[in-house]
Coordinates of C-alpha atoms in Angstrom, one line a residue:
M1 CA -0.8 29.7 -8.1
F2 CA -0.8 27.0 -4.4
I3 CA -0.1 23.2 -5.0
K4 CA 0.5 20.9 -2.1
Q5 CA 1.6 17.1 -2.6
L6 CA -0.3 14.8 0.3
Y7 CA 1.9 12.1 0.5
T8 CA 1.0 9.4 2.6
G9 CA 4.0 7.6 3.8
C10 CA 2.7 3.7 4.1
L11 CA 0.7 3.5 1.4
S12 CA 3.6 5.4 -1.1
E13 CA 0.5 7.2 -2.5
A14 CA 0.2 10.7 -3.3
A15 CA -3.0 13.6 -3.7
Y16 CA -2.8 16.6 -4.9
F17 CA -4.4 19.8 -4.2
I18 CA -4.2 22.7 -6.2
E19 CA -5.3 26.6 -5.7
S20 CA -5.9 30.0 -7.5
E21 CA -7.6 32.9 -6.7
G22 CA -10.4 31.1 -4.5
V23 CA -10.8 27.9 -6.5
A24 CA -9.5 24.7 -6.0
A25 CA -9.2 20.7 -7.2
V26 CA -7.7 17.7 -5.3
I27 CA -6.5 14.8 -7.6
D28 CA -6.5 11.2 -6.4
P29 CA -7.9 12.5 -2.4
L30 CA -7.7 9.3 -0.5
R31 CA -10.8 8.0 1.4
D32 CA -10.4 10.1 4.9
I33 CA -11.3 13.7 3.5
D34 CA -10.7 15.8 6.7
T35 CA -6.8 17.2 5.1
Y36 CA -8.7 18.1 2.0
L37 CA -11.2 20.0 3.7
E38 CA -9.3 22.0 5.5
L39 CA -7.0 22.8 3.0
A40 CA -10.0 25.0 0.9
R41 CA -10.7 26.3 4.3
E42 CA -7.0 27.3 5.1
R43 CA -7.1 28.9 1.4
N44 CA -10.5 30.2 2.2
A45 CA -11.5 28.2 -1.1
T46 CA -14.1 26.1 -2.9
I47 CA -13.4 23.0 -4.1
K48 CA -14.4 22.5 -8.0
Y49 CA -13.0 20.1 -9.0
I50 CA -12.1 16.0 -8.1
F51 CA -9.6 15.0 -10.4
E52 CA -8.5 10.9 -10.9
T53 CA -6.1 9.9 -12.8
H54 CA -7.5 6.2 -13.3
F55 CA -9.2 3.1 -11.2
H56 CA -6.8 3.1 -8.5
A57 CA -5.6 -0.6 -7.2
D58 CA -3.5 0.1 -4.1
F59 CA -6.3 2.4 -2.3
V60 CA -9.1 3.3 -1.9
S61 CA -10.3 6.8 -2.9
G62 CA -11.8 9.3 -1.3
H63 CA -14.2 10.8 -4.7
L64 CA -17.5 9.6 -3.8
D65 CA -17.0 11.3 0.0
L66 CA -15.2 14.3 -1.3
A67 CA -18.2 14.8 -4.1
A68 CA -20.7 14.3 -1.4
A69 CA -19.5 16.9 0.9
T70 CA -18.1 19.2 -1.7
K71 CA -20.9 18.9 -4.7
A72 CA -18.2 18.8 -7.0
P73 CA -17.5 16.7 -9.8
I74 CA -15.2 13.4 -10.2
I75 CA -13.4 13.4 -13.4
Y76 CA -12.2 10.4 -14.8
G77 CA -10.4 10.2 -18.2
P78 CA -11.5 8.2 -21.7
N79 CA -12.8 5.1 -21.4
T80 CA -14.3 4.7 -17.9
T81 CA -17.9 3.5 -16.9
T82 CA -18.6 3.7 -13.1
N83 CA -21.5 3.2 -11.1
F84 CA -22.0 6.5 -9.9
P85 CA -22.3 9.7 -12.0
V86 CA -18.9 11.0 -13.3
H87 CA -17.8 13.8 -15.6
I88 CA -15.7 12.1 -18.6
A89 CA -13.2 14.2 -19.4
A90 CA -12.4 14.4 -23.5
D91 CA -8.9 14.1 -24.8
G92 CA -7.2 17.9 -24.7
E93 CA -10.2 19.3 -22.6
E94 CA -9.9 22.0 -19.9
F95 CA -10.6 23.2 -16.9
P96 CA -9.9 26.6 -15.2
I97 CA -8.8 27.1 -11.9
G98 CA -9.0 30.6 -10.8
K99 CA -6.3 32.1 -13.3
L100 CA -4.5 28.5 -14.2
K101 CA -6.1 25.4 -16.4
I102 CA -5.8 22.1 -16.3
R103 CA -5.8 20.0 -19.8
A104 CA -6.6 16.4 -19.7
L105 CA -4.4 14.4 -21.6
H106 CA -5.4 10.7 -22.2
T107 CA -2.5 8.5 -21.6
P108 CA -3.7 4.5 -21.3
G109 CA -1.2 2.0 -20.6
H110 CA -1.1 1.6 -16.9
T111 CA -5.0 1.0 -17.1
M112 CA -7.2 2.0 -20.2
E113 CA -9.0 4.9 -18.6
S114 CA -5.6 6.0 -17.2
T115 CA -5.2 10.0 -17.8
C116 CA -2.6 12.9 -17.0
Y117 CA -3.6 16.5 -16.1
L118 CA -1.1 19.0 -17.2
L119 CA -1.4 22.5 -15.0
F120 CA -1.0 25.6 -16.7
D121 CA 0.3 28.2 -15.1
E122 CA -1.1 32.0 -14.8
K123 CA 0.7 32.9 -18.1
N124 CA -0.8 29.9 -19.5
E125 CA 2.9 28.0 -19.9
P126 CA 3.0 24.2 -18.7
N127 CA 4.3 24.4 -14.7
A128 CA 3.7 21.0 -13.7
I129 CA 2.2 17.2 -14.7
F130 CA 0.3 15.1 -12.4
T131 CA 0.9 11.6 -14.4
G132 CA -0.8 9.0 -11.8
D133 CA 0.5 5.8 -12.7
T134 CA 1.7 6.4 -16.2
L135 CA 4.8 7.4 -15.4
F136 CA 7.1 7.9 -12.1
V137 CA 10.3 8.2 -10.9
G138 CA 12.6 6.5 -12.4
D139 CA 10.4 4.0 -13.5
V140 CA 6.2 3.8 -14.9
G141 CA 2.4 1.9 -14.0
R142 CA 2.9 -1.4 -14.3
P143 CA 0.5 -2.9 -17.2
D144 CA -0.8 -6.3 -15.2
L145 CA -3.6 -4.4 -13.1
F146 CA -7.2 -4.6 -13.3
S147 CA -6.6 -4.6 -17.3
G148 CA -9.8 -6.3 -18.1
S149 CA -9.4 -8.3 -21.4
L150 CA -6.1 -6.7 -22.5
S151 CA -2.8 -8.7 -21.9
K152 CA 0.1 -7.0 -19.9
E153 CA 2.0 -6.9 -23.6
E154 CA -0.4 -5.3 -25.3
L155 CA -1.4 -2.3 -22.5
A156 CA 2.7 -2.0 -22.5
G157 CA 2.3 -1.4 -26.1
H158 CA -0.5 1.2 -25.7
L159 CA 1.9 2.7 -22.3
F160 CA 4.9 2.8 -24.9
E161 CA 2.6 4.8 -27.4
S162 CA 1.3 7.2 -24.7
L163 CA 4.7 8.1 -23.2
N164 CA 6.0 8.8 -26.8
D165 CA 3.0 11.0 -27.9
K166 CA 1.8 12.9 -24.8
I167 CA 4.9 12.8 -22.6
K168 CA 8.1 13.4 -24.4
P169 CA 7.1 16.4 -26.0
I170 CA 6.2 18.2 -22.5
P171 CA 8.8 20.5 -21.8
D172 CA 11.5 19.9 -19.9
H173 CA 10.9 22.1 -17.1
V174 CA 8.0 21.2 -15.8
I175 CA 7.5 19.2 -12.7
V176 CA 6.7 15.5 -13.1
Y177 CA 4.0 14.5 -9.8
P178 CA 3.6 11.1 -9.7
A179 CA 0.7 9.0 -7.4
H180 CA 3.2 7.0 -5.6
G181 CA 6.3 7.1 -4.4
P182 CA 9.0 4.4 -2.8
G183 CA 8.0 1.5 -1.8
S184 CA 4.8 1.0 -4.0
S185 CA 3.8 -2.0 -5.9
C186 CA 2.2 -0.3 -9.0
G187 CA 5.6 -0.1 -10.5
K188 CA 8.6 -2.6 -10.5
N189 CA 11.4 0.5 -8.8
I190 CA 10.1 3.0 -8.1
G191 CA 13.0 5.7 -6.8
P192 CA 13.6 7.4 -4.0
N193 CA 12.4 10.9 -5.0
T194 CA 8.3 11.8 -4.6
Y195 CA 8.5 14.3 -7.6
S196 CA 10.7 15.2 -10.7
T197 CA 10.2 17.2 -14.0
I198 CA 9.7 15.8 -17.7
G199 CA 13.7 16.9 -18.1
E200 CA 15.1 14.5 -15.5
E201 CA 13.4 11.7 -15.9
K202 CA 14.0 11.8 -20.1
A203 CA 17.2 11.5 -19.7
T204 CA 17.2 9.0 -16.7
N205 CA 13.8 6.8 -16.8
Y206 CA 14.7 3.4 -18.6
A207 CA 10.9 3.7 -19.9
L208 CA 11.3 7.1 -21.6
L209 CA 14.8 5.9 -23.0
A210 CA 14.0 3.2 -24.7
T211 CA 13.7 4.0 -28.3
D212 CA 11.4 0.9 -29.8
K213 CA 8.2 -0.3 -28.9
A214 CA 9.4 -4.2 -28.7
T215 CA 12.3 -3.1 -26.3
F216 CA 10.0 -1.0 -24.0
I217 CA 7.0 -3.9 -24.1
A218 CA 10.1 -6.9 -23.0
Q219 CA 11.4 -4.2 -20.3
V220 CA 8.0 -3.1 -18.5
T221 CA 7.0 -6.8 -18.4
D222 CA 9.7 -8.4 -17.2
G223 CA 10.1 -9.6 -13.5
L224 CA 6.9 -8.2 -12.5
S225 CA 6.5 -10.0 -8.8
A226 CA 2.5 -11.0 -8.3
P227 CA 0.4 -8.0 -7.2
P228 CA -1.3 -7.6 -3.5
Q229 CA -4.3 -9.4 -3.4
Y230 CA -6.3 -6.4 -2.4
F231 CA -5.4 -4.7 -5.7
P232 CA -8.3 -6.5 -7.8
I233 CA -11.1 -5.9 -4.7
N234 CA -9.8 -1.8 -5.0
A235 CA -10.2 -1.5 -8.2
K236 CA -13.5 -2.9 -7.8
I237 CA -14.4 -0.6 -5.6
N238 CA -13.1 2.8 -7.1
K239 CA -15.3 1.5 -9.6
E240 CA -18.4 0.7 -8.3
G241 CA -19.2 2.4 -5.1
Y242 CA -18.9 2.0 -1.2
D243 CA -20.1 3.4 2.2
A244 CA -19.0 6.9 3.7
M245 CA -16.8 6.9 5.7
Q246 CA -18.8 8.3 8.4
V247 CA -21.5 4.8 8.5
L248 CA -18.1 2.8 8.6
M249 CA -16.9 5.0 11.9
E250 CA -20.8 4.3 13.1
R251 CA -19.7 0.4 12.5
G252 CA -16.6 0.4 13.6
L253 CA -15.8 2.4 16.6
K254 CA -18.1 0.3 19.4
P255 CA -16.8 -1.0 22.8
L256 CA -16.9 -4.3 23.3
S257 CA -16.5 -5.8 26.8
V258 CA -14.7 -8.9 27.5
E259 CA -17.5 -11.4 27.0
A260 CA -18.4 -9.2 24.0
F261 CA -15.3 -9.8 22.4
K262 CA -15.5 -13.0 23.2
E263 CA -19.0 -14.1 21.5
K264 CA -17.6 -11.9 18.2
I265 CA -14.5 -14.8 18.2
K266 CA -16.5 -17.9 18.3
A267 CA -18.3 -15.9 15.3
D268 CA -15.8 -16.1 13.4
A269 CA -14.6 -12.9 13.5
V270 CA -11.0 -12.1 12.6
I271 CA -8.7 -10.4 15.5
L272 CA -6.7 -7.9 14.5
D273 CA -4.1 -6.2 17.1
T274 CA -2.4 -3.1 16.0
R275 CA -0.2 -2.2 18.6
N276 CA 3.2 -2.1 18.1
A277 CA 5.0 -5.5 17.4
N278 CA 7.8 -5.1 20.4
I279 CA 4.5 -4.7 22.5
F280 CA 2.7 -7.5 21.1
V281 CA 5.4 -10.5 21.3
D282 CA 4.9 -10.0 25.6
G283 CA 1.4 -10.9 25.2
F284 CA -1.6 -11.0 22.8
V285 CA -5.4 -12.5 22.6
P286 CA -4.6 -15.8 21.1
G287 CA -5.3 -16.5 17.0
S288 CA -4.5 -12.4 16.9
I289 CA -3.2 -11.3 13.7
S290 CA -0.2 -8.5 14.7
I291 CA -0.4 -6.0 12.2
G292 CA 1.3 -2.5 14.4
L293 CA 0.3 1.2 13.2
E294 CA 4.5 1.8 13.0
G295 CA 4.6 0.2 9.6
R296 CA 3.4 -0.5 6.5
F297 CA -0.2 -0.9 8.0
A298 CA -2.6 -0.6 5.8
E299 CA -0.3 -2.9 2.5
W300 CA 0.3 -5.4 4.6
A301 CA -3.2 -5.4 6.2
G302 CA -4.7 -5.7 2.3
S303 CA -2.4 -8.5 2.0
L304 CA -2.7 -10.6 4.2
L305 CA -6.4 -10.2 5.9
P306 CA -9.4 -11.7 4.5
F307 CA -12.2 -9.1 3.0
N308 CA -15.0 -11.1 3.5
Q309 CA -15.5 -11.9 7.3
P310 CA -16.0 -9.3 10.2
M311 CA -13.1 -8.1 12.1
I312 CA -12.4 -6.7 15.3
L313 CA -9.7 -4.7 16.8
V314 CA -6.6 -4.6 19.9
T315 CA -5.7 -1.1 19.9
D316 CA -3.2 1.2 22.2
A317 CA -6.3 3.6 23.5
G318 CA -7.0 6.5 21.4
Q319 CA -6.0 4.3 18.1
E320 CA -9.2 2.8 17.1
E321 CA -10.3 5.9 15.1
E322 CA -6.9 6.0 13.4
T323 CA -7.4 2.0 13.0
I324 CA -10.3 2.3 11.0
V325 CA -9.2 4.6 8.5
R326 CA -6.3 3.1 8.1
L327 CA -7.8 0.4 7.2
A328 CA -11.1 2.0 5.3
R329 CA -8.5 3.3 2.7
V330 CA -7.7 -0.1 1.6
G331 CA -11.0 -1.0 1.5
F332 CA -12.3 -3.2 4.7
D333 CA -15.7 -1.9 5.6
K334 CA -16.5 -4.9 8.2
V335 CA -14.8 -3.8 11.5
E336 CA -17.4 -4.4 14.4
G337 CA -16.0 -3.3 17.2
Y338 CA -12.7 -3.1 19.5
L339 CA -11.6 -4.9 22.3
E340 CA -12.3 -2.1 25.3
G341 CA -9.4 -1.6 27.9
G342 CA -7.4 -3.2 25.6
Y343 CA -5.3 -6.4 26.3
E344 CA -4.6 -5.0 29.6
A345 CA -8.8 -5.8 29.8
W346 CA -8.1 -9.5 28.5
K347 CA -5.4 -10.3 30.8
A348 CA -7.1 -8.7 33.5
A349 CA -10.2 -10.8 33.0
G350 CA -8.0 -13.7 33.6
E351 CA -8.6 -14.7 30.0
T352 CA -6.0 -17.5 28.3
F353 CA -2.8 -15.3 26.6
D354 CA -0.9 -16.0 23.8
L355 CA 2.9 -14.8 23.1
I356 CA 5.9 -15.4 21.3
I357 CA 9.7 -15.6 22.1
S358 CA 11.5 -13.5 20.7
V359 CA 15.6 -13.9 20.6
D360 CA 18.7 -12.1 19.5
P361 CA 20.6 -13.0 16.6
D362 CA 23.7 -14.1 19.2
E363 CA 21.0 -16.9 21.0
L364 CA 20.5 -18.0 17.4
A365 CA 24.2 -18.6 16.3
M366 CA 24.8 -20.6 19.1
D367 CA 21.5 -22.8 19.1
I368 CA 22.8 -23.5 15.0
P369 CA 25.5 -26.3 15.4
H370 CA 24.0 -28.1 18.0
D371 CA 19.7 -28.6 17.5
P372 CA 19.4 -30.4 14.0
N373 CA 15.8 -29.6 14.2
L374 CA 16.5 -26.0 13.5
L375 CA 15.0 -24.6 10.5
I376 CA 15.5 -20.8 10.0
V377 CA 12.5 -19.1 8.4
D378 CA 13.1 -15.3 5.8
V379 CA 9.9 -13.8 5.1
R380 CA 11.4 -11.3 3.1
K381 CA 10.9 -10.9 -0.4
P382 CA 12.5 -12.9 -2.8
A383 CA 14.9 -9.9 -3.9
E384 CA 15.8 -9.1 -0.4
Y385 CA 16.7 -12.9 0.0
A386 CA 18.8 -13.4 -3.2
D387 CA 20.6 -9.9 -2.2
G388 CA 22.3 -11.8 0.9
H389 CA 20.6 -14.6 3.4
V390 CA 21.7 -16.9 6.5
Q391 CA 22.8 -20.4 4.7
G392 CA 20.0 -23.1 4.4
A393 CA 17.4 -20.5 5.5
L394 CA 14.0 -21.2 3.8
N395 CA 12.5 -18.3 2.3
I396 CA 8.6 -18.2 2.0
T397 CA 7.6 -15.0 1.7
L398 CA 5.2 -12.8 4.4
S399 CA 2.3 -12.9 2.0
E400 CA 2.2 -16.5 1.4
L401 CA 1.7 -17.6 5.0
T402 CA -1.7 -17.2 4.2
D403 CA -1.8 -20.0 2.1
P404 CA -1.8 -22.8 4.3
G405 CA 0.2 -24.8 1.8
N406 CA 2.9 -23.1 2.2
L407 CA 3.0 -24.2 6.2
A408 CA 2.7 -28.0 5.7
D409 CA 6.0 -28.9 5.6
F410 CA 6.6 -27.5 8.9
E411 CA 7.4 -30.7 11.1
D412 CA 6.0 -31.2 14.9
N413 CA 9.5 -31.3 15.7
H414 CA 11.3 -28.3 14.1
N415 CA 12.1 -25.6 16.1
L416 CA 11.5 -22.3 13.9
Y417 CA 13.5 -19.1 13.8
V418 CA 11.6 -16.5 11.8
H419 CA 13.7 -13.5 10.8
C420 CA 12.8 -9.9 8.0
A421 CA 14.4 -7.3 7.9
G422 CA 14.5 -5.5 10.9
G423 CA 12.0 -7.3 12.8
Y424 CA 8.2 -6.2 11.4
R425 CA 7.2 -8.6 9.0
S426 CA 8.1 -11.2 10.9
V427 CA 5.9 -10.2 14.0
I428 CA 3.5 -10.6 11.8
A429 CA 4.5 -13.6 10.4
C430 CA 4.7 -15.6 13.8
S431 CA 1.3 -13.9 14.5
I432 CA 0.1 -15.9 11.2
M433 CA 1.9 -19.1 12.3
K434 CA 0.1 -18.9 16.1
R435 CA -2.6 -19.3 14.9
E436 CA -2.7 -21.7 12.3
G437 CA -1.6 -24.0 15.0
I438 CA 2.0 -23.7 15.2
H439 CA 3.8 -23.0 18.6
N440 CA 7.5 -23.4 18.0
L441 CA 9.2 -20.4 16.9
R442 CA 11.3 -18.0 18.2
N443 CA 11.2 -13.9 16.4
V444 CA 14.5 -12.8 15.5
N445 CA 15.2 -9.2 17.0
G446 CA 16.6 -6.8 14.2
G447 CA 16.2 -9.4 11.5
F448 CA 18.5 -10.0 8.6
A449 CA 19.7 -5.9 9.7
K450 CA 21.7 -7.5 13.0
L451 CA 21.8 -11.0 11.6
K452 CA 24.3 -10.6 9.1
D453 CA 26.8 -8.9 11.1
Q454 CA 26.5 -12.0 13.8
E455 CA 29.5 -14.0 14.5
G456 CA 28.9 -17.1 13.9
I457 CA 26.1 -16.5 11.4
E458 CA 27.0 -17.7 7.7
V459 CA 25.6 -15.1 4.9
V460 CA 25.2 -16.0 1.5
Q461 CA 24.8 -13.5 -1.5
E462 CA 23.9 -16.4 -4.3
K463 CA 27.7 -18.4 -4.2
N464 CA 29.4 -15.7 -2.8
V465 CA 30.3 -16.1 1.0
L466 CA 30.2 -12.9 2.5
N467 CA 30.5 -14.1 6.0

């Protein structure tokens, strides 16, 4: 028996490859499928099944491309309707994988088609369960995504029954392999590990400790933040289908001269610059949005960029294909090329460029007492802000900056100092604000991690002074 978890940190997503005696199955594959095909070659195995736990909202699955490459059927659970051929597994249906077998367990709640897959070993003993977004480490899937006509309370009620009827009876030793780990927006507060056991979750997971449905519904639905804007888009793509990755590569891997790049800009293309944030601030094509590949790139791209406009890229040399792949993972299919020679070619051509002034926390500390027009903009999430923030800082989360209405209160005489936790998000924020015509701003190097220890900066946590 061979099981491999294939974890993608920037999406907090886990796919799985299972193999026995040359027969393999893939669960919840990403859109770029080469890893699964290579594993099959290494194991001298044939991919016989592609299992999907549900219609994913936070990434575009590789089910269609993988099915085309392997001729393996795509398997969903009950209540599934798609625009492409799939096998709808009955609750309890079993699928042989060499000396192993997988049993489909219909577990509606996160979505109505959500299905877990229980793996039995060579001795026909339950060994592992692939829970998708039904059960995470320390959490469960939120019940307010792509739910059709059902309310989150109704879905939470279904989830309570699924957990009690299907998950809790499973033996404690069985390994829990979820679809997501820490940082994913598919749960409220997913634990730090990427796998667990049924016994550990029954002992520690608040959702499995709840003993009555009303309490469970209240706990699971309380405090849910708004899901990222791309979630319903990705769920729709996963249900209806998409262009093959090869098509996207042919469309996007086109080198554009400076003049051709400028023509795309005139045609209202979005300029995405994926260089490191620390490099971007020193110079960039005016109007560019910075989302560096070094951070949670795909998640922020999906949350901030429009899906209905053409996109052109500025990348480090050799990063063009990686950028297109990672954009495709969250449903972007309108990349129309990249700036040949990168930003250096733009600058060498004598074109105008923009930059972002970055300052250290000590400079902000010196300016605070003397600048009545100074305004500190904290682009972290509300929970981060509540845990501690600079006295008087305005909290506008990064995802809110795409709404011009949230920028309307900034005056021309304001001197804006923008920060996040460490510097990645604040550079994105500054690029968005510059694109909207706000130029009197500075990025604070090191973000709140440095600000909280800076002498002369007052940090508060609710009403308690920390510094």
